[in-house]
Coordinates of C-alpha atoms in Angstrom, one line a residue:
X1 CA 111.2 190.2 -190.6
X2 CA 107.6 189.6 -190.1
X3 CA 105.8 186.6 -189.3
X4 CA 104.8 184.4 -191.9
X5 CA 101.2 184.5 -191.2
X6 CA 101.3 188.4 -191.2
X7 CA 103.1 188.4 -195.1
X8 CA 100.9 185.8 -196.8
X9 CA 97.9 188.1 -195.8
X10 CA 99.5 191.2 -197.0
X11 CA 101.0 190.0 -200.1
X12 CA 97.5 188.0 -201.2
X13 CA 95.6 191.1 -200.1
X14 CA 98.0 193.2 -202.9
X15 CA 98.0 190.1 -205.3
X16 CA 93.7 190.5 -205.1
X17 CA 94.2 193.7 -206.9
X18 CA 97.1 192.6 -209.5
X19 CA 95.4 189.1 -210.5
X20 CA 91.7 189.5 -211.0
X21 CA 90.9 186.0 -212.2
X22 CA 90.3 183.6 -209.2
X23 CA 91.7 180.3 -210.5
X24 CA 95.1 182.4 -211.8
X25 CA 95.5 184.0 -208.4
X26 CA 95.7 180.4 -206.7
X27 CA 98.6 179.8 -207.9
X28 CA 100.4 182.6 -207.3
X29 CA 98.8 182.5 -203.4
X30 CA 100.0 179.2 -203.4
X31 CA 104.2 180.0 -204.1
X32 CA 103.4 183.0 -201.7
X33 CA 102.7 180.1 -199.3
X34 CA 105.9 178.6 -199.8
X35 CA 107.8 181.9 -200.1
X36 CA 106.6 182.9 -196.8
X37 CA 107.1 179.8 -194.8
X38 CA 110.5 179.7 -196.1
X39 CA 110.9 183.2 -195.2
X40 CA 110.4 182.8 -191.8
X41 CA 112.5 179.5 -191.7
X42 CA 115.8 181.3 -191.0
X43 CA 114.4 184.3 -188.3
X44 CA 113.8 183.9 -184.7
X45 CA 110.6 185.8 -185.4
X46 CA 109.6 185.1 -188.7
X47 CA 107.8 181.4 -187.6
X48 CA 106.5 180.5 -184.2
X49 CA 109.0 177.5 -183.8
X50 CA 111.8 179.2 -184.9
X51 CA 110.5 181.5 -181.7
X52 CA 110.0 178.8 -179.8
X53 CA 113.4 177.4 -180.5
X54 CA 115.5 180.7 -179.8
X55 CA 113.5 181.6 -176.6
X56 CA 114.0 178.0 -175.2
X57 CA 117.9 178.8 -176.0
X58 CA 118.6 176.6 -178.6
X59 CA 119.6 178.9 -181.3
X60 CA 121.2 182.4 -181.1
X61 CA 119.2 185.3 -183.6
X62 CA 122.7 185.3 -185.8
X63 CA 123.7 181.7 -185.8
X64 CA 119.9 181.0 -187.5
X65 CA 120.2 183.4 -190.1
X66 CA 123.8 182.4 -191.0
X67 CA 123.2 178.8 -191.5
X68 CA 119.4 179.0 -192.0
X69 CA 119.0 182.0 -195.1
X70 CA 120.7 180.4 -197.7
X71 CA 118.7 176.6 -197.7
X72 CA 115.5 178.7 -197.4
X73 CA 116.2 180.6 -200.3
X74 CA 116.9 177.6 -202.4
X75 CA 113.4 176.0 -200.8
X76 CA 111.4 178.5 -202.6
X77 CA 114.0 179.4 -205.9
X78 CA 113.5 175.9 -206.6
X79 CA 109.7 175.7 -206.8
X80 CA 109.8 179.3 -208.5
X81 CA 112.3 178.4 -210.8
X82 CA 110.3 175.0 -211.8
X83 CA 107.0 177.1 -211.9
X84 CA 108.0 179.6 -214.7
X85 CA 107.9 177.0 -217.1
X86 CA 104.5 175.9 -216.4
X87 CA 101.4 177.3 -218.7
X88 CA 99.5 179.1 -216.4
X89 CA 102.8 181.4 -215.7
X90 CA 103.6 182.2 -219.1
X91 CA 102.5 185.0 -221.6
X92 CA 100.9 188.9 -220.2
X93 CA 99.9 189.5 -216.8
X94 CA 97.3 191.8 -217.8
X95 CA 96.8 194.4 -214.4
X96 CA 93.5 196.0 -214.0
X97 CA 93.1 199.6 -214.0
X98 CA 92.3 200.2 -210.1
X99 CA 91.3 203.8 -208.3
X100 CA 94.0 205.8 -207.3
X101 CA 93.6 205.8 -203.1
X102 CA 95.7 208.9 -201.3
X103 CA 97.7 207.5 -198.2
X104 CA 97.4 209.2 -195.2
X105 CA 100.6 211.9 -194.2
X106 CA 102.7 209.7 -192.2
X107 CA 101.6 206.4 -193.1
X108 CA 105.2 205.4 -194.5
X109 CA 106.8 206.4 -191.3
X110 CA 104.3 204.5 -189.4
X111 CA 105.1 201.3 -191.5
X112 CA 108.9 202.0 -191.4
X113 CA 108.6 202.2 -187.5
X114 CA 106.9 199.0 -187.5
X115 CA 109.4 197.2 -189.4
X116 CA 112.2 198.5 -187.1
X117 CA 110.5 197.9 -183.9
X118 CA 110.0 193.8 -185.0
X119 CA 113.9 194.0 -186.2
X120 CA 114.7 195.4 -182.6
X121 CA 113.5 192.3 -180.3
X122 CA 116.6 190.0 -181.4
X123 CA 119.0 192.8 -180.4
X124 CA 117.1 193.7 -177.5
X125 CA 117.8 190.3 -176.2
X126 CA 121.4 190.3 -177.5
X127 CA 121.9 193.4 -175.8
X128 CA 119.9 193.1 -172.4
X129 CA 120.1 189.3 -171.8
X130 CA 116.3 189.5 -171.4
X131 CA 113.4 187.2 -172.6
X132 CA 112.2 188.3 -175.9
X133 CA 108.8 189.3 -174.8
X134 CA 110.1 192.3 -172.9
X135 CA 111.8 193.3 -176.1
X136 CA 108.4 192.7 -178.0
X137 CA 106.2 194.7 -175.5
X138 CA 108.7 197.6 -175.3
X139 CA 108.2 197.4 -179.6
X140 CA 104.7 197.7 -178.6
X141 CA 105.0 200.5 -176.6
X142 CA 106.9 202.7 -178.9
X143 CA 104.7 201.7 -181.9
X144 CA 101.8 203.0 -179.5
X145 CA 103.4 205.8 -178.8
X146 CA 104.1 206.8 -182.1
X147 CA 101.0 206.0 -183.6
X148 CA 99.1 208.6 -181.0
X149 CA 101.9 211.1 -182.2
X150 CA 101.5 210.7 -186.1
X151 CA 98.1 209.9 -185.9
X152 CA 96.3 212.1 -188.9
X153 CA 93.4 213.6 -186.9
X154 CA 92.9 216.2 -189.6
X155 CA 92.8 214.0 -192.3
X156 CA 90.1 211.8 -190.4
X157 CA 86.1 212.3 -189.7
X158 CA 85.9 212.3 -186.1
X159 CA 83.7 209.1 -186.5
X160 CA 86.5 207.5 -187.9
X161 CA 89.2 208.9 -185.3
X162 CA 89.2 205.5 -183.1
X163 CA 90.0 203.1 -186.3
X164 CA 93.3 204.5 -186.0
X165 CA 93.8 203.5 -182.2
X166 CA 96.8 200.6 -181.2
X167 CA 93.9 199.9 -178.8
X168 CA 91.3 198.9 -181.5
X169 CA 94.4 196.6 -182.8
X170 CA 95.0 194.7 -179.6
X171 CA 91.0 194.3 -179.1
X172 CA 91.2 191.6 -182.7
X173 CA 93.8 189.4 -181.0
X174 CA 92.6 185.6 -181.2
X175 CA 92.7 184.3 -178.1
X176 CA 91.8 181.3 -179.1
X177 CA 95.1 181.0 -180.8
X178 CA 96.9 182.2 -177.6
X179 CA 95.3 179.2 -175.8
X180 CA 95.7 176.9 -178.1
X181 CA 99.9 177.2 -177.9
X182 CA 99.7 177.7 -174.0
X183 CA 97.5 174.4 -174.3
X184 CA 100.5 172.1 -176.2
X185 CA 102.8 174.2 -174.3
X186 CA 101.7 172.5 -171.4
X187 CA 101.2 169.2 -172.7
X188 CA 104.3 169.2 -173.6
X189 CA 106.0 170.2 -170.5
X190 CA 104.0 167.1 -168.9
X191 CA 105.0 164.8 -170.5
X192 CA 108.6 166.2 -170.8
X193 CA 108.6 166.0 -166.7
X194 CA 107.5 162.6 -166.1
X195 CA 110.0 161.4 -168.9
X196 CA 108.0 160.5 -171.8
X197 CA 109.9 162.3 -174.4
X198 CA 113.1 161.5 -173.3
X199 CA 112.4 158.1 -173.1
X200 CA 110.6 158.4 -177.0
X201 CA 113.9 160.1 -178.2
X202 CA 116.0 156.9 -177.0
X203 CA 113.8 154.9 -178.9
X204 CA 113.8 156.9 -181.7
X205 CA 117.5 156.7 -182.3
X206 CA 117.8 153.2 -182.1
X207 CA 115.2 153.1 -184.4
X208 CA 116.8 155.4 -187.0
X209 CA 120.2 156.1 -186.3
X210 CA 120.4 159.0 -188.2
X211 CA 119.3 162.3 -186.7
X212 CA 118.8 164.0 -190.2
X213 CA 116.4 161.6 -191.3
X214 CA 114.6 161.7 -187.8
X215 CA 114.1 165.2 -188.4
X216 CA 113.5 165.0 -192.7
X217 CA 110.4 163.2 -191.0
X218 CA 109.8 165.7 -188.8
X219 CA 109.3 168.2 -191.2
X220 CA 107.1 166.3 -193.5
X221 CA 105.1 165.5 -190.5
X222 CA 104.8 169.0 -189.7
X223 CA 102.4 169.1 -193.1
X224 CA 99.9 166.9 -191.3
X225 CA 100.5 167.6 -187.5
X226 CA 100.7 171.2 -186.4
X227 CA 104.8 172.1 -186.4
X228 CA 104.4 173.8 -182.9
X229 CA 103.6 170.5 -180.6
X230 CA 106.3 168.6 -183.0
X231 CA 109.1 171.7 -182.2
X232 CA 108.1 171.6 -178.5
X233 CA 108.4 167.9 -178.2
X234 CA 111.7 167.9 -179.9
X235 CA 113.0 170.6 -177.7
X236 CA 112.1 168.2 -174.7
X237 CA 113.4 165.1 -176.6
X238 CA 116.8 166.3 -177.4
X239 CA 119.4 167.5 -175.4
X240 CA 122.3 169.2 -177.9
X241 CA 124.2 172.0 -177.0
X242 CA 123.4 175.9 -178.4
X243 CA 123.4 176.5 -181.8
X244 CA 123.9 172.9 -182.2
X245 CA 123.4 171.6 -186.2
X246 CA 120.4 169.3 -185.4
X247 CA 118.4 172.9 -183.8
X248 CA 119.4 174.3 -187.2
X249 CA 118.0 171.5 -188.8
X250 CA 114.9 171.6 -186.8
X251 CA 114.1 175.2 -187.5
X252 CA 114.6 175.1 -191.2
X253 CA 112.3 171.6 -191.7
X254 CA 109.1 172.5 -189.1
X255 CA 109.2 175.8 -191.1
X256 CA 109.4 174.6 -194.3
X257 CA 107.9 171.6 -194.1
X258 CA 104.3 173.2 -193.4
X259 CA 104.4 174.3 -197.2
X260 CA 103.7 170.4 -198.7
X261 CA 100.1 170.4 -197.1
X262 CA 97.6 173.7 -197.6
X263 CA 96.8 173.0 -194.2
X264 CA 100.4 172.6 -192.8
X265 CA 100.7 175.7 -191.8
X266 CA 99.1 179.2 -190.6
X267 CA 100.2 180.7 -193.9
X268 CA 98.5 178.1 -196.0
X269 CA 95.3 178.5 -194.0
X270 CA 94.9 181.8 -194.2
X271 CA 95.6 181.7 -198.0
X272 CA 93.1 178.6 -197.9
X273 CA 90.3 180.6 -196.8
X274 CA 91.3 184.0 -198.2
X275 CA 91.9 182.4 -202.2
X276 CA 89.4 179.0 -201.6
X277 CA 92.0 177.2 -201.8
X278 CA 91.0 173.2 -202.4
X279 CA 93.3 170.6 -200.2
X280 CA 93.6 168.7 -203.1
X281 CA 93.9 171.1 -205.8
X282 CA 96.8 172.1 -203.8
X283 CA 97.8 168.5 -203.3
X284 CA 97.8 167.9 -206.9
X285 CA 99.6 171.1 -208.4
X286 CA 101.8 172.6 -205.8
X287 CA 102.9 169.4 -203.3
X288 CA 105.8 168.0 -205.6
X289 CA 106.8 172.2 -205.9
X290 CA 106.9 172.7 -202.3
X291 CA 108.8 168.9 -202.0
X292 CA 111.2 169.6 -204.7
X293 CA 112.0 172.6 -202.6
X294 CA 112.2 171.1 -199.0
X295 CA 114.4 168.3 -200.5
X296 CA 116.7 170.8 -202.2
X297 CA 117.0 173.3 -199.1
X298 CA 117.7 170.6 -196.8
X299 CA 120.4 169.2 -199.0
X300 CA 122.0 172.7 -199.0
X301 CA 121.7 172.7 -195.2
X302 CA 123.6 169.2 -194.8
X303 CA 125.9 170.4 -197.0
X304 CA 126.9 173.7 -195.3
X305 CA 127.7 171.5 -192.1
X306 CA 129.4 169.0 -193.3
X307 CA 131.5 170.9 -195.4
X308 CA 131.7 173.6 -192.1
X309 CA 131.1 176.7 -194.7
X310 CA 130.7 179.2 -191.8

């Protein structure tokens, strides 16, 4: 239900204090790499193209998860699966004894609240017919609200009081990131109007006739090339219906596909420079994982449509 990015940084910051041996920890940062990208695969706001893909209306919230969950759950089973057998998963995790911390009074409710409010966009827009960012903003909202109501002033110094402040939150936001997707964003849309990509999709099926291998490659190339300006170019490429398989296709390959390459994604940066991850350490132990799983999930997904499961 969260974003990708958002569960790779939380589960590596909780791994830090299970795993206290660097060169052990990368690998376990490394399947939460490929756990999370799979993750957010099969939700329209678990991955910013599977976002990109329902806002532009080519996938409905339930259609996704229907024929999305189950190939991303065999993308990362498989490369778990494989992994238990290797040495540096076997024998005693031995935990360190860590300092017991007291959470603050309503600190569950807050993270509950949270979860809820990222769970409510999609049925915001089923509901209201509205662009997902209202629904995401009126999230924010509440979660401000709430946040001021529960916040634990008597528990705090009064030093410490503004820490605790949705404000102090939105103040971190990267703009630089924001511009960067406006940036391809409109690229994109140029060279969607003048005709470019329609005229590269023509080409590209004669070239290969079949769309599943057209978008196989996709997903590999979304390893080496950023999956957003690949997902915004095949939206202007393409021209199939709603909830059409290829969109399906496309979600479950740009999301998974990131997981091949340390720097194929956002997850597998952000465990690059929170672990030290080396691009070819990663290239060398954990590629053929993450490929054993992208080949096996996609399988699954050809599978489910041809056979017309749901």
């Amino acid at each position: 239900m969260i974003d990708n990015l958002t569960a790779t940084i939380v589960l590596i910051s909780i791994l830090r204090k299970l795993v206290p041996f660097q060169k052990e920890r990368m690998w376990y940062a490394s399947l939460i790499v490929i756990a999370a990208n799979a993750g957010g695969a099969w939700s329209p706001v678990g991955d910013v193209t599977t976002t990109m893909l329902w806002m532009a209306n080519k996938v409905t919230a339930f259609k996704l998860t229907e024929y999305v969950f189950i190939p991303s759950v065999i993308c990362f089973l498989v490369p778990f699966f494989i992994a238990s057998f290797l040495p540096v998963f076997q024998g005693r995790l031995d935990i360190p004894a860590t300092d017991k911390t007291n959470a603050f009074k309503y600190s569950t409710t807050v993270l509950i609240l949270g979860f809820l409010a990222i769970v409510f966009v999609p049925v915001f827009k089923s509901i209201t017919h509205l662009p997902p960012y209202i629904g995401m903003l009126f999230a924010l909202a509440s979660m401000w609200f709430f946040s001021e109501l529960l916040k634990p002033i008597k528990e705090l110094e009064e030093d410490k009081l503004h820490t605790f402040s949705p404000h102090r939150a939105l103040s971190k936001i990267e703009m630089s990131s924001i511009l960067f997707f406006l940036g391809i964003l409109l690229g994109v849309a140029a060279l969607e109007s003048i005709g470019v990509l329609f005229n590269f999709a023509g080409w590209l099926n004669e070239a290969i006739p079949n769309q599943n291998i057209v978008v196989i490659l996709l997903g590999i190339g979304s390893s080496v090339i950023d999956n957003v300006p690949l997902v915004a170019a095949s939206i202007g490429m393409f021209q199939n219906p709603l909830d059409d398989a290829m969109w399906h296709f496309i979600a479950y390959t740009a999301g998974t596909g990131g997981s091949l390459l340390i720097i194929g994604s956002a997850a597998g940066v952000a465990a690059m420079g929170m672990e030290k991850i080396n691009f070819f350490w990663y290239a060398k132990n954990i590629l053929w994982l993450a490929f054993a799983g992208f080949i096996f999930g996609a399988l699954t997904l050809m599978a489910m449509e041809y056979l017309h499961l749901f």
